Amino acid sequence: MANLFGWGARKESAVEKAAPPPADQVCASIVLPKFLSALSQVHTPTILDLGPVVGSNVAFLGDQLGCKLLIGDLHRDLDTEGISADEARERIMARLNATLVAPVNGVLCWDVFDFLPRPTAQALGAYLTGMLAPGGVVHGFFGTTQGELTHYSRFVLQSPRLLEVRRVPAKPVRRTVLQTRDLTVMFGGLTMVESVLLKSQQRETLLRKP
Amino acid sequence: MWKREEAVRVPPQPVSPPVPAPAPAPVQVKAPEPSIARTEPIRQEKAVVNIGKSVIIKGELSGSEDLTIEGQVEGKIELRQNVLTIGPNAKIKAQVAAKTIVVEGSVQGNVMATERIEIRDKGSVEGDLAAPRVAIADGAHFRGSIDMQQGRGAAERSADHKPAATASSTSAPAAAPVSTPSTSSSAPAPAGVGAR
């Protein structure tokens, strides 16, 4: 009956606009344009992307910013079978050490921190803070509720304000919840420029190095 | 009547002389000759050299023909003016430089193209990419850095080299330093304040 009057349909459309549910979908971002705007002030910025490579993002960021991109793809390390959390941390840190030879202007964390054990997240946060150039920015989505994660997201930039979120199966892990105070400690020395709580219970955050 | 029949039979004889049809035959043989001559150079231009699945090369590989690799190469690959295709079965541990590079297999090492790098959906690269245009398909694996600015610089440098190379090979070294300022002058094209 509810469908007859269109009540159900209205509810569904409201949910779609508000939050990124598990299925692939497109969502709006308020924080991302600020990230891009901060980097547009820099000539040939260097951006570190901790997520998996997305071909269209490479083209998009190349066109928008004329930047140099570093692809970390940490999910690949985390999804490796038969590897302990400590080994994963060592592997990630060693590789980042080898990759990052100069300061970076921007870091795209996406939802990677949700999948990292707390010690790894803290080590990575401190390391990224150190590697960020003055004026550099960090963008990320941080989950605020406990739960098991079975999928990670591939974020596809459709425009400076629109993100397509594609779900990819991942090795199941318990989400590491990082509250605002955790982020402040982890990225000590960075200023929280923007933090928006989404209906998906993720906090979209932008941090900046003074 | 008899005479008539003979008279009738006679004409078929002159008809048979056209049997010298072998004469036109050589004409037909001659015709294809020029066509073969025309197609040969095209074949040579489009010829793609293949390195098969079972081939393992350790060292430096360079040339001036398009190349498809299906085997294993360790060391260095350089095809400055040509297309390099790294096939689905190929395993490369090398520094790779070519005009256009298509990756369908696995590469460990830095990849540089003066025109374009394409990583197809089953392709995998661990290393740094430098090219003016980079295309990475969904499902491809890549880890490393992507520098499209440096690639542009390399493309411009190679474009600068081309006329010098055609004019005379000795002038090429002189052209190299000239090309460097030209690339630096074109660099500020992207509007930036130059904060760094």
Coordinates of C-alpha atoms in Angstrom, one line a residue:
Chain A
M1 CA 0.0 0.0 0.0
A2 CA 2.8 2.3 0.9
N3 CA 4.2 1.9 -2.6
L4 CA 0.8 2.9 -4.0
F5 CA 1.1 6.3 -2.5
G6 CA 4.8 6.6 -3.4
W7 CA 5.9 6.8 0.3
G8 CA 8.4 3.9 -0.1
A9 CA 9.8 5.5 -3.3
R10 CA 10.3 8.8 -1.5
K11 CA 12.2 7.1 1.3
E12 CA 14.5 5.2 -1.0
S13 CA 15.5 8.3 -2.9
A14 CA 16.2 10.1 0.3
V15 CA 18.6 7.3 1.4
E16 CA 20.3 7.3 -1.9
K17 CA 21.1 11.0 -1.7
A18 CA 22.2 10.9 1.8
A19 CA 24.6 8.0 2.2
P20 CA 26.7 5.5 0.3
P21 CA 25.0 2.1 0.9
P22 CA 26.8 -1.2 0.2
A23 CA 26.0 -1.3 -3.5
D24 CA 27.9 0.6 -6.1
Q25 CA 26.6 4.2 -6.3
V26 CA 27.4 7.8 -6.8
C27 CA 27.6 10.2 -3.9
A28 CA 28.3 13.9 -3.5
S29 CA 31.3 15.1 -1.6
I30 CA 31.7 18.5 0.2
V31 CA 35.3 17.9 1.3
L32 CA 36.9 16.7 -1.9
P33 CA 36.5 20.0 -3.8
K34 CA 38.5 21.7 -1.0
F35 CA 41.2 19.0 -1.3
L36 CA 41.5 19.7 -5.0
S37 CA 41.3 23.4 -4.5
A38 CA 44.2 23.3 -2.0
L39 CA 46.3 21.4 -4.5
S40 CA 45.5 23.6 -7.4
Q41 CA 47.6 26.3 -5.7
V42 CA 50.7 24.2 -6.1
H43 CA 52.6 23.8 -9.4
T44 CA 52.8 20.1 -10.3
P45 CA 51.8 18.7 -6.9
T46 CA 52.6 15.2 -5.8
I47 CA 49.7 13.1 -4.6
L48 CA 49.9 9.9 -2.7
D49 CA 46.9 7.6 -3.3
L50 CA 46.7 4.8 -0.7
G51 CA 43.9 3.0 -2.5
P52 CA 44.1 0.8 -5.5
V53 CA 44.8 2.4 -8.9
V54 CA 41.7 3.7 -10.8
G55 CA 42.5 4.6 -14.4
S56 CA 39.9 7.3 -14.7
N57 CA 41.2 9.0 -11.5
V58 CA 44.7 9.1 -13.0
A59 CA 43.3 10.9 -16.0
F60 CA 41.1 13.1 -13.9
L61 CA 43.8 14.2 -11.5
G62 CA 46.3 14.6 -14.3
D63 CA 43.9 16.9 -16.2
Q64 CA 42.8 18.9 -13.2
L65 CA 46.1 19.3 -11.4
G66 CA 48.9 18.2 -13.7
C67 CA 50.1 16.3 -10.8
K68 CA 52.5 13.4 -10.1
L69 CA 50.7 10.5 -8.6
L70 CA 52.0 7.8 -6.3
I71 CA 49.8 4.7 -6.0
G72 CA 50.2 2.9 -2.7
D73 CA 47.5 0.2 -3.1
L74 CA 47.7 -0.8 0.6
H75 CA 44.7 -3.1 0.2
R76 CA 46.9 -5.4 -1.8
D77 CA 49.2 -5.8 1.2
L78 CA 46.3 -6.2 3.6
D79 CA 44.5 -8.8 1.5
T80 CA 47.6 -11.0 1.2
E81 CA 46.8 -14.4 2.7
G82 CA 48.9 -15.8 5.5
I83 CA 50.4 -12.5 6.6
S84 CA 50.2 -11.2 10.1
A85 CA 49.3 -7.6 11.0
D86 CA 52.9 -6.9 12.0
E87 CA 54.3 -8.2 8.8
A88 CA 51.7 -6.2 6.9
R89 CA 52.8 -3.1 8.7
E90 CA 56.5 -3.7 8.1
R91 CA 55.8 -4.3 4.5
I92 CA 53.7 -1.2 4.1
M93 CA 56.1 1.1 5.9
A94 CA 59.1 -0.4 4.0
R95 CA 57.5 0.2 0.7
L96 CA 56.3 3.7 1.5
N97 CA 59.8 4.5 2.6
A98 CA 61.2 3.3 -0.7
T99 CA 58.5 5.1 -2.7
L100 CA 58.4 8.5 -1.0
V101 CA 61.7 10.1 -1.6
A102 CA 60.4 13.7 -1.4
P103 CA 57.6 15.4 0.4
V104 CA 54.0 15.0 -1.0
N105 CA 51.4 17.7 -1.3
G106 CA 48.3 15.6 -0.9
V107 CA 47.3 12.2 0.4
L108 CA 44.1 10.4 -0.6
C109 CA 43.5 7.9 2.2
W110 CA 40.0 6.9 1.0
D111 CA 38.7 4.3 3.5
V112 CA 42.1 2.5 4.0
F113 CA 42.5 3.4 7.7
D114 CA 39.3 1.4 8.5
F115 CA 41.2 -1.7 7.5
L116 CA 44.4 -1.1 9.3
P117 CA 45.1 -2.4 12.8
R118 CA 45.4 0.5 15.3
P119 CA 49.2 0.3 15.7
T120 CA 49.6 0.3 11.9
A121 CA 47.2 3.2 11.5
Q122 CA 49.1 5.2 14.1
A123 CA 52.5 4.5 12.5
L124 CA 51.1 5.4 9.1
G125 CA 49.5 8.6 10.4
A126 CA 52.7 9.7 11.9
Y127 CA 54.7 8.8 8.8
L128 CA 52.4 10.7 6.5
T129 CA 52.4 13.7 8.7
G130 CA 56.2 13.8 8.4
M131 CA 56.1 13.3 4.6
L132 CA 53.6 16.1 4.0
A133 CA 54.9 19.3 2.6
P134 CA 53.9 22.6 4.3
G135 CA 50.4 23.5 3.1
G136 CA 49.8 19.8 2.2
V137 CA 46.4 18.2 2.7
V138 CA 45.1 14.7 3.7
H139 CA 41.7 13.5 2.7
G140 CA 40.0 10.4 4.1
F141 CA 36.8 8.5 5.1
F142 CA 36.9 7.2 8.6
G143 CA 34.2 4.8 9.9
T144 CA 32.6 5.7 13.2
T145 CA 30.8 2.4 14.0
Q146 CA 32.2 -1.0 14.9
G147 CA 31.6 -3.9 12.6
E148 CA 33.1 -6.4 10.2
L149 CA 34.3 -5.1 6.9
T150 CA 34.0 -7.6 4.0
H151 CA 34.4 -5.1 1.1
Y152 CA 36.6 -2.1 0.5
S153 CA 35.7 0.8 -1.8
R154 CA 37.2 1.9 -5.0
F155 CA 36.4 5.6 -5.2
V156 CA 36.0 6.8 -8.8
L157 CA 36.2 10.6 -9.3
Q158 CA 33.4 11.6 -11.7
S159 CA 33.7 15.3 -11.0
P160 CA 35.3 17.4 -8.3
R161 CA 32.0 17.0 -6.3
L162 CA 30.9 13.5 -7.3
L163 CA 32.4 10.2 -6.3
E164 CA 31.3 6.8 -7.6
V165 CA 31.8 4.2 -4.9
R166 CA 32.5 0.6 -6.2
R167 CA 32.6 -2.2 -3.6
V168 CA 35.3 -4.8 -4.0
P169 CA 35.4 -8.0 -1.8
A170 CA 38.2 -7.9 0.8
K171 CA 39.6 -10.2 3.4
P172 CA 37.2 -9.8 6.3
V173 CA 38.5 -7.6 9.1
R174 CA 37.1 -5.8 12.1
R175 CA 36.9 -2.1 11.4
T176 CA 39.3 0.1 13.3
V177 CA 37.2 3.0 14.6
L178 CA 39.1 6.3 14.7
Q179 CA 37.2 9.1 16.4
T180 CA 38.1 12.8 15.8
R181 CA 40.4 12.8 18.9
D182 CA 42.3 9.7 17.6
L183 CA 42.8 11.5 14.2
T184 CA 44.1 14.6 16.0
V185 CA 46.6 12.6 17.9
M186 CA 47.6 10.4 15.0
F187 CA 48.1 13.3 12.6
G188 CA 49.7 15.5 15.3
G189 CA 50.8 18.7 13.8
L190 CA 48.0 18.8 11.2
T191 CA 44.9 21.0 11.4
M192 CA 41.5 19.5 10.9
V193 CA 40.1 21.8 8.2
E194 CA 36.8 19.9 7.6
S195 CA 35.0 17.0 9.1
V196 CA 31.6 15.9 7.8
L197 CA 29.7 13.0 9.3
L198 CA 27.9 11.2 6.5
K199 CA 24.7 9.1 6.9
S200 CA 26.9 6.1 6.1
Q201 CA 28.4 6.7 9.5
Q202 CA 31.7 7.6 7.9
R203 CA 33.4 10.9 8.7
E204 CA 34.8 12.6 5.6
T205 CA 37.8 14.5 6.8
L206 CA 40.3 17.0 5.5
L207 CA 43.5 17.8 7.4
R208 CA 46.1 20.4 6.5
K209 CA 49.7 21.0 7.4
P210 CA 50.2 24.6 8.4
Chain B
M1 CA 26.1 -32.1 -97.8
W2 CA 29.5 -33.6 -97.1
K3 CA 31.2 -30.4 -98.3
R4 CA 28.9 -28.4 -96.1
E5 CA 29.9 -30.4 -93.0
E6 CA 33.5 -29.9 -93.8
A7 CA 32.9 -26.3 -94.3
V8 CA 31.3 -26.3 -90.9
R9 CA 34.1 -28.2 -89.3
V10 CA 36.7 -25.9 -90.7
P11 CA 35.8 -22.8 -88.6
P12 CA 36.3 -24.6 -85.3
Q13 CA 40.0 -24.9 -86.3
P14 CA 40.6 -21.2 -86.5
V15 CA 38.8 -20.9 -83.2
S16 CA 41.3 -23.2 -81.6
P17 CA 44.2 -20.9 -82.4
P18 CA 43.1 -18.6 -79.7
V19 CA 44.4 -21.5 -77.7
P20 CA 47.5 -19.5 -77.7
A21 CA 45.8 -18.4 -74.5
P22 CA 49.1 -19.1 -72.9
A23 CA 50.1 -15.8 -74.3
P24 CA 47.7 -13.8 -72.1
A25 CA 48.8 -16.0 -69.2
P26 CA 52.2 -14.3 -68.9
V27 CA 50.3 -11.0 -68.8
Q28 CA 48.5 -12.3 -65.8
V29 CA 51.7 -13.3 -64.2
K30 CA 53.2 -10.0 -64.9
A31 CA 50.3 -8.1 -63.3
P32 CA 50.7 -9.5 -59.8
E33 CA 54.4 -8.7 -59.8
P34 CA 54.0 -4.9 -59.4
S35 CA 51.3 -5.6 -56.7
I36 CA 53.8 -7.7 -54.8
A37 CA 56.4 -5.0 -55.1
R38 CA 53.9 -2.5 -53.7
T39 CA 52.8 -4.7 -50.7
E40 CA 56.3 -5.7 -49.6
P41 CA 57.4 -2.4 -48.2
I42 CA 54.0 -2.1 -46.3
R43 CA 54.6 -5.6 -44.8
Q44 CA 58.0 -4.5 -43.7
E45 CA 56.7 -1.4 -42.0
K46 CA 53.9 -3.2 -40.2
A47 CA 56.0 -6.2 -39.3
V48 CA 55.9 -7.1 -35.7
V49 CA 58.6 -9.2 -34.2
N50 CA 57.5 -11.7 -31.6
I51 CA 59.5 -13.1 -28.7
G52 CA 57.8 -16.3 -27.9
K53 CA 56.6 -17.8 -24.6
S54 CA 59.6 -20.0 -24.1
V55 CA 62.2 -17.3 -24.8
I56 CA 64.2 -15.9 -21.9
I57 CA 66.4 -12.8 -22.5
K58 CA 68.9 -11.4 -20.0
G59 CA 70.5 -8.2 -21.1
E60 CA 69.8 -5.2 -23.3
L61 CA 67.1 -5.4 -26.0
S62 CA 66.8 -2.6 -28.5
G63 CA 65.6 -2.1 -32.0
S64 CA 63.6 -0.1 -34.6
E65 CA 60.6 -2.4 -35.2
D66 CA 57.4 -3.0 -33.3
L67 CA 57.9 -5.8 -30.8
T68 CA 55.6 -8.2 -29.0
I69 CA 57.0 -10.0 -26.0
E70 CA 55.4 -13.2 -24.7
G71 CA 58.5 -14.5 -22.9
Q72 CA 60.7 -13.3 -20.1
V73 CA 63.1 -10.4 -20.3
E74 CA 65.5 -9.1 -17.6
G75 CA 67.6 -6.0 -18.1
K76 CA 66.6 -3.2 -20.4
I77 CA 64.3 -2.8 -23.3
E78 CA 64.5 0.2 -25.7
L79 CA 62.4 0.8 -28.8
R80 CA 62.4 4.6 -29.0
Q81 CA 60.4 4.9 -32.2
N82 CA 58.2 1.9 -32.0
V83 CA 55.4 0.1 -30.2
L84 CA 56.2 -2.4 -27.6
T85 CA 53.5 -4.9 -26.6
I86 CA 54.0 -6.9 -23.5
G87 CA 51.8 -9.9 -24.0
P88 CA 49.6 -11.7 -21.4
N89 CA 52.3 -14.4 -20.8
A90 CA 55.2 -12.1 -20.6
K91 CA 57.2 -11.5 -17.4
I92 CA 59.5 -8.5 -17.6
K93 CA 62.0 -7.3 -15.0
A94 CA 63.5 -4.4 -16.8
Q95 CA 63.6 -0.7 -17.5
V96 CA 61.4 -0.2 -20.5
A97 CA 61.4 2.7 -23.0
A98 CA 59.4 2.9 -26.2
K99 CA 57.2 5.2 -28.2
T100 CA 54.0 3.4 -27.1
I101 CA 53.9 0.6 -24.6
V102 CA 50.9 -1.8 -24.1
V103 CA 51.0 -4.0 -21.1
E104 CA 48.9 -7.1 -20.9
G105 CA 51.4 -9.2 -18.8
S106 CA 53.6 -8.5 -15.8
V107 CA 56.3 -5.8 -15.6
Q108 CA 58.6 -5.0 -12.7
G109 CA 60.6 -1.9 -13.4
N110 CA 60.2 1.6 -14.7
V111 CA 58.3 2.2 -17.9
M112 CA 58.8 5.3 -20.0
A113 CA 57.0 6.1 -23.3
T114 CA 57.3 9.2 -25.4
E115 CA 53.7 8.8 -26.6
R116 CA 51.5 6.5 -24.5
I117 CA 51.4 3.8 -21.9
E118 CA 48.4 1.5 -21.7
I119 CA 47.9 -1.1 -19.0
R120 CA 45.2 -3.5 -20.0
D121 CA 42.8 -5.2 -17.6
K122 CA 45.0 -8.3 -16.9
G123 CA 48.2 -6.2 -16.9
S124 CA 50.4 -5.6 -13.9
V125 CA 53.1 -3.0 -13.4
E126 CA 55.2 -2.4 -10.3
G127 CA 57.4 0.6 -11.0
D128 CA 57.3 4.2 -12.2
L129 CA 55.4 5.3 -15.3
A130 CA 56.4 8.3 -17.3
A131 CA 54.4 9.2 -20.4
P132 CA 52.3 12.1 -21.7
R133 CA 49.3 9.8 -21.8
V134 CA 48.6 6.9 -19.4
A135 CA 45.6 4.7 -19.7
I136 CA 44.9 2.1 -17.0
A137 CA 42.0 -0.3 -17.4
D138 CA 39.7 -1.5 -14.7
G139 CA 41.2 -4.7 -13.2
A140 CA 44.7 -3.8 -14.0
H141 CA 47.2 -3.8 -11.2
F142 CA 49.6 -0.9 -10.7
R143 CA 51.9 0.2 -7.9
G144 CA 54.4 3.1 -8.2
S145 CA 54.4 6.6 -9.5
I146 CA 52.8 8.1 -12.5
D147 CA 54.4 11.2 -14.0
M148 CA 52.6 12.6 -17.0
Q149 CA 54.6 15.9 -16.8
Q150 CA 57.9 14.2 -17.2
G151 CA 56.4 12.1 -20.0
R152 CA 55.4 15.3 -21.7
G153 CA 58.9 16.6 -21.4
A154 CA 60.3 13.4 -22.8
A155 CA 57.8 13.6 -25.7
E156 CA 58.8 17.2 -26.5
R157 CA 62.5 16.3 -26.3
S158 CA 62.0 13.4 -28.7
A159 CA 60.0 15.7 -31.0
D160 CA 62.9 18.1 -30.9
H161 CA 65.4 15.3 -31.7
K162 CA 63.5 14.0 -34.7
P163 CA 64.3 16.9 -37.1
A164 CA 67.9 17.0 -35.9
A165 CA 68.2 13.2 -36.5
T166 CA 66.9 13.6 -40.1
A167 CA 69.1 16.5 -40.8
S168 CA 72.3 15.0 -39.6
S169 CA 73.3 12.6 -36.9
T170 CA 76.2 14.8 -35.8
S171 CA 73.9 17.7 -35.0
A172 CA 71.9 15.6 -32.6
P173 CA 74.2 16.3 -29.6
A174 CA 73.9 20.0 -30.2
A175 CA 70.1 19.8 -30.4
A176 CA 69.9 18.2 -27.0
P177 CA 70.9 21.2 -24.8
V178 CA 68.7 23.4 -27.0
S179 CA 65.7 21.2 -26.3
T180 CA 66.1 21.6 -22.5
P181 CA 65.2 25.2 -22.3
S182 CA 62.3 24.7 -24.7
T183 CA 60.8 22.2 -22.3
S184 CA 61.3 24.4 -19.3
S185 CA 59.7 27.3 -21.1
S186 CA 56.7 25.2 -21.9
A187 CA 56.5 23.9 -18.3
P188 CA 54.7 26.9 -16.7
A189 CA 51.7 26.2 -19.0
P190 CA 49.6 24.7 -16.1
A191 CA 48.4 27.7 -14.2
G192 CA 50.1 27.5 -10.8
V193 CA 51.4 30.0 -8.3
G194 CA 54.6 28.1 -7.8
A195 CA 54.2 27.7 -4.1
R196 CA 56.9 25.1 -3.8

